[in-house]
């Protein structure tokens, strides 16, 4: 977290006593699901391609809202937040699994670690060497920006589902509960799509997939390896996609102030811009187009982590410093974790 005057001023500016209900987020959640329903019921019948585009955007927005809820928004009640954003219009990710894994990701000291950071795109050298050649090739393509947008969702979805399936077979009750809740949500979404929207299942897979591609624009370069944990997190200063990403383009600001609502992040960044840029060693891009121009067909990072996990090593499994209820998907305190001392 931030220390000293910078943290104090940032928290005072954001309002240390957050409102019990953050109405901008509540209204955005209602608008997101309402627009999704309108796109399916009305737009799909007359303008199917427009409906698919709108749904892709709305599925991406709902993903951003899931992220916001995982950090204790828009209410102070985690179950209420889950009910508000948990309807799985994106099909793939159970909200509770997303929350559990994302809060583990917020251990900044472990960012990019192939094992301890669930959102790392780096691989351990020794694990990478065990992979078949075709998969190594795909992972290399996936580290270009165009590759991440086109094949990234497929690679991520297959890996995530297979990993969770294995955990369920091993008896992980929290994972089983998360997927049970997800299936209940799908029991609502799928009939609505098929019978209310009158949309073929294969057609709905198009926005479900490309909604993830839109989010991949943000996540493509969000983190890189640096000896300093604060140097691992990106800032993209301006983008027409900022609203879709709920200002997570200012990703360092979010990582340092993870409980601050999305609509307060831009002002916090602007008022101390130079300090933020110094904090992350100027890991900054003016916009996402600049990233695309540099890395459309060129890998930004190596597939193998340049420093960590070069050889198999024994050690205690990392767990984030959050309440057990939180890790299971319910608690209300999304505090960043601290790694064990080694």
CSV table of C-alpha atoms in Angstrom, one decimal:
chain,number,residue,atom,x,y,z
A,1,UNK,CA,0.0,0.0,0.0
A,2,UNK,CA,1.0,3.6,-0.3
A,3,UNK,CA,2.9,5.0,2.7
A,4,UNK,CA,3.3,8.4,4.3
A,5,UNK,CA,1.7,11.6,3.0
A,6,UNK,CA,0.8,10.2,-0.4
A,7,UNK,CA,-1.4,7.5,1.1
A,8,UNK,CA,-3.0,9.9,3.6
A,9,UNK,CA,-3.8,12.5,1.0
A,10,UNK,CA,-5.1,9.9,-1.4
A,11,UNK,CA,-7.5,8.4,1.1
A,12,UNK,CA,-8.7,11.8,2.3
A,13,UNK,CA,-9.4,12.8,-1.3
A,14,UNK,CA,-11.3,9.6,-2.0
A,15,UNK,CA,-13.3,9.9,1.2
A,16,UNK,CA,-12.1,7.5,4.0
A,17,UNK,CA,-15.7,6.9,5.1
A,18,UNK,CA,-17.2,5.3,2.0
A,19,UNK,CA,-21.0,5.5,1.6
A,20,UNK,CA,-22.9,2.4,2.6
A,21,UNK,CA,-24.3,2.3,-0.9
A,22,UNK,CA,-22.4,3.6,-4.0
A,23,UNK,CA,-25.3,4.7,-6.2
A,24,UNK,CA,-23.3,5.3,-9.4
A,25,UNK,CA,-22.3,1.6,-9.4
A,26,UNK,CA,-25.8,0.4,-8.5
A,27,UNK,CA,-27.2,2.4,-11.4
A,28,UNK,CA,-24.5,1.1,-13.7
A,29,UNK,CA,-25.2,-2.5,-12.8
A,30,UNK,CA,-29.0,-2.0,-13.5
A,31,UNK,CA,-28.1,-0.3,-16.8
A,32,UNK,CA,-25.8,-3.1,-17.8
A,33,UNK,CA,-28.3,-5.9,-17.3
A,34,UNK,CA,-31.1,-3.7,-18.7
A,35,UNK,CA,-29.2,-2.9,-21.9
A,36,UNK,CA,-28.3,-6.6,-22.2
A,37,UNK,CA,-32.0,-7.5,-22.1
A,38,UNK,CA,-32.9,-4.8,-24.6
A,39,UNK,CA,-30.2,-5.9,-27.0
A,40,UNK,CA,-31.5,-9.5,-26.9
A,41,UNK,CA,-35.2,-8.8,-26.9
A,42,UNK,CA,-35.4,-5.9,-29.4
A,43,UNK,CA,-32.2,-5.3,-31.2
A,44,UNK,CA,-31.4,-8.9,-32.0
A,45,UNK,CA,-34.6,-9.4,-34.0
A,46,UNK,CA,-34.0,-6.5,-36.4
A,47,UNK,CA,-30.2,-5.9,-36.3
A,48,UNK,CA,-28.5,-9.1,-35.2
A,49,UNK,CA,-24.9,-7.9,-35.9
A,50,UNK,CA,-25.5,-4.7,-33.9
A,51,UNK,CA,-26.9,-6.9,-31.1
A,52,UNK,CA,-23.8,-9.0,-31.0
A,53,UNK,CA,-21.6,-6.0,-30.8
A,54,UNK,CA,-23.7,-4.4,-28.0
A,55,UNK,CA,-23.7,-7.7,-26.1
A,56,UNK,CA,-19.9,-8.1,-26.4
A,57,UNK,CA,-19.5,-4.6,-24.9
A,58,UNK,CA,-22.1,-5.3,-22.1
A,59,UNK,CA,-20.5,-8.7,-21.2
A,60,UNK,CA,-17.1,-6.9,-20.9
A,61,UNK,CA,-18.8,-4.2,-18.7
A,62,UNK,CA,-20.3,-6.9,-16.5
A,63,UNK,CA,-16.9,-8.4,-16.1
A,64,UNK,CA,-15.6,-5.1,-14.9
A,65,UNK,CA,-18.5,-4.8,-12.5
A,66,UNK,CA,-17.7,-8.3,-11.1
A,67,UNK,CA,-14.2,-7.0,-10.5
A,68,UNK,CA,-15.6,-3.9,-8.7
A,69,UNK,CA,-17.9,-6.1,-6.5
A,70,UNK,CA,-15.0,-8.4,-5.6
A,71,UNK,CA,-13.4,-5.4,-3.8
A,72,UNK,CA,-16.5,-4.6,-1.7
A,73,UNK,CA,-18.7,-2.5,-4.0
A,74,UNK,CA,-21.3,-1.1,-4.3
A,75,UNK,CA,-22.5,-2.0,-0.8
A,76,UNK,CA,-20.8,-3.1,2.4
A,77,UNK,CA,-22.6,-6.5,2.2
A,78,UNK,CA,-20.7,-9.1,0.1
A,79,UNK,CA,-23.7,-11.3,-0.4
A,80,UNK,CA,-25.7,-8.4,-1.8
A,81,UNK,CA,-22.9,-7.5,-4.1
A,82,UNK,CA,-22.7,-11.0,-5.3
A,83,UNK,CA,-26.4,-11.1,-6.1
A,84,UNK,CA,-26.1,-7.8,-8.0
A,85,UNK,CA,-23.3,-8.9,-10.3
A,86,UNK,CA,-23.4,-12.7,-10.2
A,87,UNK,CA,-25.8,-13.3,-13.1
A,88,UNK,CA,-23.3,-15.0,-15.5
A,89,UNK,CA,-24.1,-13.4,-18.8
A,90,UNK,CA,-20.5,-14.1,-19.8
A,91,UNK,CA,-21.1,-17.8,-19.2
A,92,UNK,CA,-17.6,-18.9,-18.2
A,93,UNK,CA,-16.4,-17.5,-14.8
A,94,UNK,CA,-18.2,-18.2,-11.5
A,95,UNK,CA,-18.2,-15.0,-9.5
A,96,UNK,CA,-16.9,-16.6,-6.4
A,97,UNK,CA,-14.0,-18.1,-8.2
A,98,UNK,CA,-13.2,-14.8,-9.8
A,99,UNK,CA,-13.3,-13.1,-6.4
A,100,UNK,CA,-11.1,-15.7,-4.7
A,101,UNK,CA,-8.4,-15.7,-7.4
A,102,UNK,CA,-8.5,-12.0,-7.9
A,103,UNK,CA,-8.0,-11.2,-4.3
A,104,UNK,CA,-5.0,-13.5,-4.2
A,105,UNK,CA,-3.6,-11.6,-7.2
A,106,UNK,CA,-3.6,-8.4,-5.1
A,107,UNK,CA,-0.5,-9.6,-3.2
A,108,UNK,CA,1.7,-7.0,-4.9
A,109,UNK,CA,4.9,-8.7,-3.6
A,110,UNK,CA,3.9,-11.8,-5.5
A,111,UNK,CA,2.7,-10.1,-8.7
A,112,UNK,CA,3.8,-12.0,-11.9
A,113,UNK,CA,4.8,-15.2,-9.9
A,114,UNK,CA,3.8,-18.1,-12.1
A,115,UNK,CA,2.4,-20.0,-9.1
A,116,UNK,CA,1.4,-17.4,-6.5
A,117,UNK,CA,-0.2,-14.9,-8.8
A,118,UNK,CA,-3.3,-16.5,-10.3
A,119,UNK,CA,-3.5,-13.8,-13.1
A,120,UNK,CA,0.2,-14.1,-14.2
A,121,UNK,CA,0.8,-14.9,-17.9
A,122,UNK,CA,4.4,-16.0,-17.1
A,123,UNK,CA,5.2,-19.7,-16.9
A,124,UNK,CA,7.8,-21.5,-14.8
A,125,UNK,CA,10.8,-22.5,-16.9
A,126,UNK,CA,10.7,-26.1,-15.9
A,127,UNK,CA,6.9,-26.4,-16.4
A,128,UNK,CA,7.2,-24.7,-19.8
A,129,UNK,CA,9.8,-27.2,-20.9
A,130,UNK,CA,7.4,-30.1,-20.2
A,131,UNK,CA,4.8,-28.6,-22.6
A,132,UNK,CA,4.3,-29.9,-26.2
A,133,UNK,CA,5.7,-27.8,-29.0
A,134,UNK,CA,2.3,-26.8,-30.4
A,135,UNK,CA,1.3,-25.4,-27.0
A,136,UNK,CA,4.6,-23.5,-26.6
A,137,UNK,CA,3.9,-22.0,-30.0
A,138,UNK,CA,0.4,-20.9,-29.0
A,139,UNK,CA,1.6,-19.3,-25.8
A,140,UNK,CA,4.1,-17.3,-27.8
A,141,UNK,CA,1.4,-16.1,-30.1
A,142,UNK,CA,-0.7,-15.3,-27.0
A,143,UNK,CA,1.9,-12.9,-25.8
A,144,UNK,CA,1.3,-10.6,-28.8
A,145,UNK,CA,-1.6,-8.2,-28.5
A,146,UNK,CA,-3.4,-9.5,-31.5
A,147,UNK,CA,-2.9,-13.0,-30.3
A,148,UNK,CA,-4.2,-12.2,-26.9
A,149,UNK,CA,-7.4,-10.8,-28.3
A,150,UNK,CA,-8.0,-13.6,-30.8
A,151,UNK,CA,-6.9,-16.8,-29.0
A,152,UNK,CA,-6.3,-15.5,-25.4
A,153,UNK,CA,-9.9,-16.1,-24.3
A,154,UNK,CA,-9.8,-19.7,-25.5
A,155,UNK,CA,-6.5,-20.5,-23.8
A,156,UNK,CA,-7.7,-18.9,-20.6
A,157,UNK,CA,-11.1,-20.5,-20.5
A,158,UNK,CA,-9.8,-24.0,-21.2
A,159,UNK,CA,-7.0,-23.7,-18.6
A,160,UNK,CA,-9.4,-22.3,-16.0
A,161,UNK,CA,-12.1,-24.9,-16.5
A,162,UNK,CA,-9.7,-27.8,-16.5
A,163,UNK,CA,-8.0,-26.6,-13.4
A,164,UNK,CA,-11.2,-26.1,-11.5
A,165,UNK,CA,-12.5,-29.4,-12.6
A,166,UNK,CA,-9.4,-31.0,-11.2
A,167,UNK,CA,-9.9,-29.2,-7.9
A,168,UNK,CA,-13.5,-30.4,-7.7
A,169,UNK,CA,-12.4,-34.0,-8.3
A,170,UNK,CA,-9.9,-33.6,-5.5
A,171,UNK,CA,-12.8,-32.5,-3.2
A,172,UNK,CA,-12.4,-28.7,-3.0
A,173,UNK,CA,-15.7,-27.7,-1.5
A,174,UNK,CA,-15.3,-24.0,-2.0
A,175,UNK,CA,-14.8,-24.5,-5.7
A,176,UNK,CA,-17.8,-26.9,-5.9
A,177,UNK,CA,-20.0,-24.3,-4.2
A,178,UNK,CA,-18.8,-21.6,-6.5
A,179,UNK,CA,-19.7,-23.7,-9.6
A,180,UNK,CA,-23.0,-24.8,-8.1
A,181,UNK,CA,-24.0,-21.1,-7.7
A,182,UNK,CA,-22.7,-20.5,-11.3
A,183,UNK,CA,-24.9,-23.3,-12.6
A,184,UNK,CA,-27.9,-21.8,-10.9
A,185,UNK,CA,-27.2,-18.5,-12.6
A,186,UNK,CA,-26.7,-20.3,-16.0
A,187,UNK,CA,-30.2,-21.9,-15.4
A,188,UNK,CA,-31.5,-18.3,-15.7
A,189,UNK,CA,-29.3,-17.0,-18.4
A,190,UNK,CA,-29.5,-19.9,-20.9
A,191,UNK,CA,-33.3,-20.1,-21.1
A,192,UNK,CA,-33.5,-16.3,-21.5
A,193,UNK,CA,-31.0,-16.4,-24.4
A,194,UNK,CA,-32.6,-19.3,-26.1
A,195,UNK,CA,-36.3,-18.7,-25.6
A,196,UNK,CA,-36.8,-15.0,-24.7
A,197,UNK,CA,-34.1,-13.6,-27.0
A,198,UNK,CA,-34.8,-16.4,-29.5
A,199,UNK,CA,-31.1,-16.5,-30.2
A,200,UNK,CA,-29.2,-19.7,-31.2
A,201,UNK,CA,-26.7,-20.9,-28.6
A,202,UNK,CA,-23.8,-20.7,-31.1
A,203,UNK,CA,-24.7,-17.0,-31.8
A,204,UNK,CA,-24.5,-16.1,-28.2
A,205,UNK,CA,-21.1,-17.6,-27.9
A,206,UNK,CA,-19.8,-14.8,-30.2
A,207,UNK,CA,-20.4,-12.0,-27.7
A,208,UNK,CA,-19.4,-14.2,-24.8
A,209,UNK,CA,-16.0,-14.7,-26.4
A,210,UNK,CA,-15.4,-11.2,-27.7
A,211,UNK,CA,-16.5,-9.7,-24.4
A,212,UNK,CA,-13.4,-11.5,-23.0
A,213,UNK,CA,-11.4,-10.1,-25.9
A,214,UNK,CA,-12.3,-6.6,-25.0
A,215,UNK,CA,-11.2,-7.2,-21.4
A,216,UNK,CA,-7.9,-8.6,-22.8
A,217,UNK,CA,-7.1,-5.2,-24.2
A,218,UNK,CA,-6.8,-4.0,-20.6
A,219,UNK,CA,-5.1,-7.1,-19.1
A,220,UNK,CA,-2.6,-7.6,-21.9
A,221,UNK,CA,0.2,-5.4,-20.4
A,222,UNK,CA,-1.3,-4.8,-16.9
A,223,UNK,CA,1.7,-6.4,-15.2
A,224,UNK,CA,5.4,-7.0,-16.0
A,225,UNK,CA,8.3,-8.3,-14.0
A,226,UNK,CA,10.3,-5.7,-12.0
A,227,UNK,CA,12.5,-6.1,-9.0
A,228,UNK,CA,10.3,-3.5,-7.3
A,229,UNK,CA,6.7,-4.6,-6.8
A,230,UNK,CA,5.4,-1.2,-7.6
A,231,UNK,CA,7.2,-1.2,-10.9
A,232,UNK,CA,5.1,-4.3,-12.0
A,233,UNK,CA,1.8,-2.5,-12.6
A,234,UNK,CA,0.9,-0.4,-15.6
A,235,UNK,CA,-0.8,3.0,-15.9
A,236,UNK,CA,-2.6,3.8,-19.2
A,237,UNK,CA,-3.3,7.5,-18.9
A,238,UNK,CA,-6.2,8.0,-21.3
A,239,UNK,CA,-8.5,5.8,-23.3
A,240,UNK,CA,-12.1,5.8,-24.7
A,241,UNK,CA,-12.3,2.4,-23.1
A,242,UNK,CA,-11.7,3.7,-19.6
A,243,UNK,CA,-15.4,3.6,-18.8
A,244,UNK,CA,-15.8,0.1,-20.0
A,245,UNK,CA,-12.8,-0.9,-17.8
A,246,UNK,CA,-14.2,1.2,-14.9
A,247,UNK,CA,-10.9,3.2,-14.9
A,248,UNK,CA,-8.8,0.1,-14.3
A,249,UNK,CA,-6.5,1.5,-17.0
A,250,UNK,CA,-5.1,3.4,-14.0
A,251,UNK,CA,-4.2,0.0,-12.7
A,252,UNK,CA,-1.4,1.0,-10.3
A,253,UNK,CA,-3.8,3.4,-8.5
A,254,UNK,CA,-6.3,0.6,-8.1
A,255,UNK,CA,-3.6,-1.8,-6.8
A,256,UNK,CA,-2.5,0.7,-4.2
A,257,UNK,CA,-6.0,1.8,-3.2
A,258,UNK,CA,-8.1,-1.4,-3.9
A,259,UNK,CA,-11.1,-0.4,-1.9
A,260,UNK,CA,-11.6,2.9,-3.6
A,261,UNK,CA,-14.6,3.1,-6.0
A,262,UNK,CA,-13.9,3.2,-9.7
A,263,UNK,CA,-15.3,6.7,-10.3
A,264,UNK,CA,-12.8,8.2,-7.8
A,265,UNK,CA,-9.7,6.8,-9.4
A,266,UNK,CA,-9.1,9.4,-12.2
A,267,UNK,CA,-9.1,12.4,-9.7
A,268,UNK,CA,-6.7,10.6,-7.4
A,269,UNK,CA,-4.4,10.0,-10.4
A,270,UNK,CA,-4.6,13.5,-11.7
A,271,UNK,CA,-3.9,15.3,-8.5
A,272,UNK,CA,-0.6,13.4,-7.9
A,273,UNK,CA,0.3,12.2,-11.4
A,274,UNK,CA,4.0,12.7,-11.1
A,275,UNK,CA,4.2,10.7,-7.9
A,276,UNK,CA,2.2,7.8,-9.3
A,277,UNK,CA,4.5,7.7,-12.4
A,278,UNK,CA,7.6,7.8,-10.2
A,279,UNK,CA,6.1,5.0,-8.0
A,280,UNK,CA,5.9,2.5,-10.9
A,281,UNK,CA,9.2,3.6,-12.5
A,282,UNK,CA,7.2,5.3,-15.4
A,283,UNK,CA,5.7,2.0,-16.6
A,284,UNK,CA,3.1,4.1,-18.5
A,285,UNK,CA,1.4,4.3,-21.9
A,286,UNK,CA,-0.6,7.2,-23.2
A,287,UNK,CA,-3.4,4.9,-24.5
A,288,UNK,CA,-4.1,1.4,-25.7
A,289,UNK,CA,-3.5,2.2,-29.3
A,290,UNK,CA,0.2,2.9,-28.4
A,291,UNK,CA,0.4,-0.6,-27.0
A,292,UNK,CA,-1.2,-2.1,-30.1
A,293,UNK,CA,1.2,-0.2,-32.3
A,294,UNK,CA,4.2,-1.6,-30.4
A,295,UNK,CA,3.0,-5.1,-29.8
A,296,UNK,CA,0.3,-6.0,-32.2
A,297,UNK,CA,2.4,-8.9,-33.7
A,298,UNK,CA,5.4,-8.7,-31.3
A,299,UNK,CA,5.5,-10.4,-27.9
A,300,UNK,CA,5.7,-7.8,-25.1
A,301,UNK,CA,7.0,-10.3,-22.6
A,302,UNK,CA,8.6,-13.8,-22.7
A,303,UNK,CA,6.4,-16.7,-22.0
A,304,UNK,CA,8.9,-18.0,-19.3
A,305,UNK,CA,9.3,-15.8,-16.2
A,306,UNK,CA,12.7,-14.1,-16.5
A,307,UNK,CA,13.6,-14.5,-12.8
A,308,UNK,CA,11.2,-16.6,-10.7
A,309,UNK,CA,10.5,-20.4,-10.7
A,310,UNK,CA,13.5,-21.3,-12.9
A,311,UNK,CA,13.7,-24.7,-11.1
A,312,UNK,CA,11.3,-26.8,-9.1
A,313,UNK,CA,11.5,-25.7,-5.4
A,314,UNK,CA,9.9,-26.9,-2.2
A,315,UNK,CA,8.0,-24.5,-0.1
A,316,UNK,CA,4.9,-23.6,1.8
A,317,UNK,CA,1.9,-22.9,-0.5
A,318,UNK,CA,1.1,-19.3,-0.6
A,319,UNK,CA,-2.2,-18.1,0.8
A,320,UNK,CA,-3.4,-14.5,0.9
A,321,UNK,CA,-3.9,-12.6,4.2
A,322,UNK,CA,-7.6,-12.4,4.0
A,323,UNK,CA,-10.4,-13.9,6.2
A,324,UNK,CA,-11.3,-17.5,5.3
A,325,UNK,CA,-14.9,-16.5,4.5
A,326,UNK,CA,-13.5,-14.0,2.0
A,327,UNK,CA,-11.4,-16.6,0.2
A,328,UNK,CA,-14.5,-18.8,0.1
A,329,UNK,CA,-16.3,-15.9,-1.6
A,330,UNK,CA,-18.2,-14.2,1.1
A,331,UNK,CA,-16.2,-11.8,3.3
A,332,UNK,CA,-16.3,-8.0,2.9
A,333,UNK,CA,-12.7,-7.0,3.5
A,334,UNK,CA,-10.7,-7.1,0.2
A,335,UNK,CA,-7.3,-6.5,1.8
A,336,UNK,CA,-4.2,-7.1,-0.3
A,337,UNK,CA,-2.3,-10.1,0.9
A,338,UNK,CA,1.2,-10.4,2.3
A,339,UNK,CA,3.4,-13.3,1.2
A,340,UNK,CA,5.1,-15.5,3.7
A,341,UNK,CA,8.6,-14.5,4.8
A,342,UNK,CA,11.2,-16.7,3.1
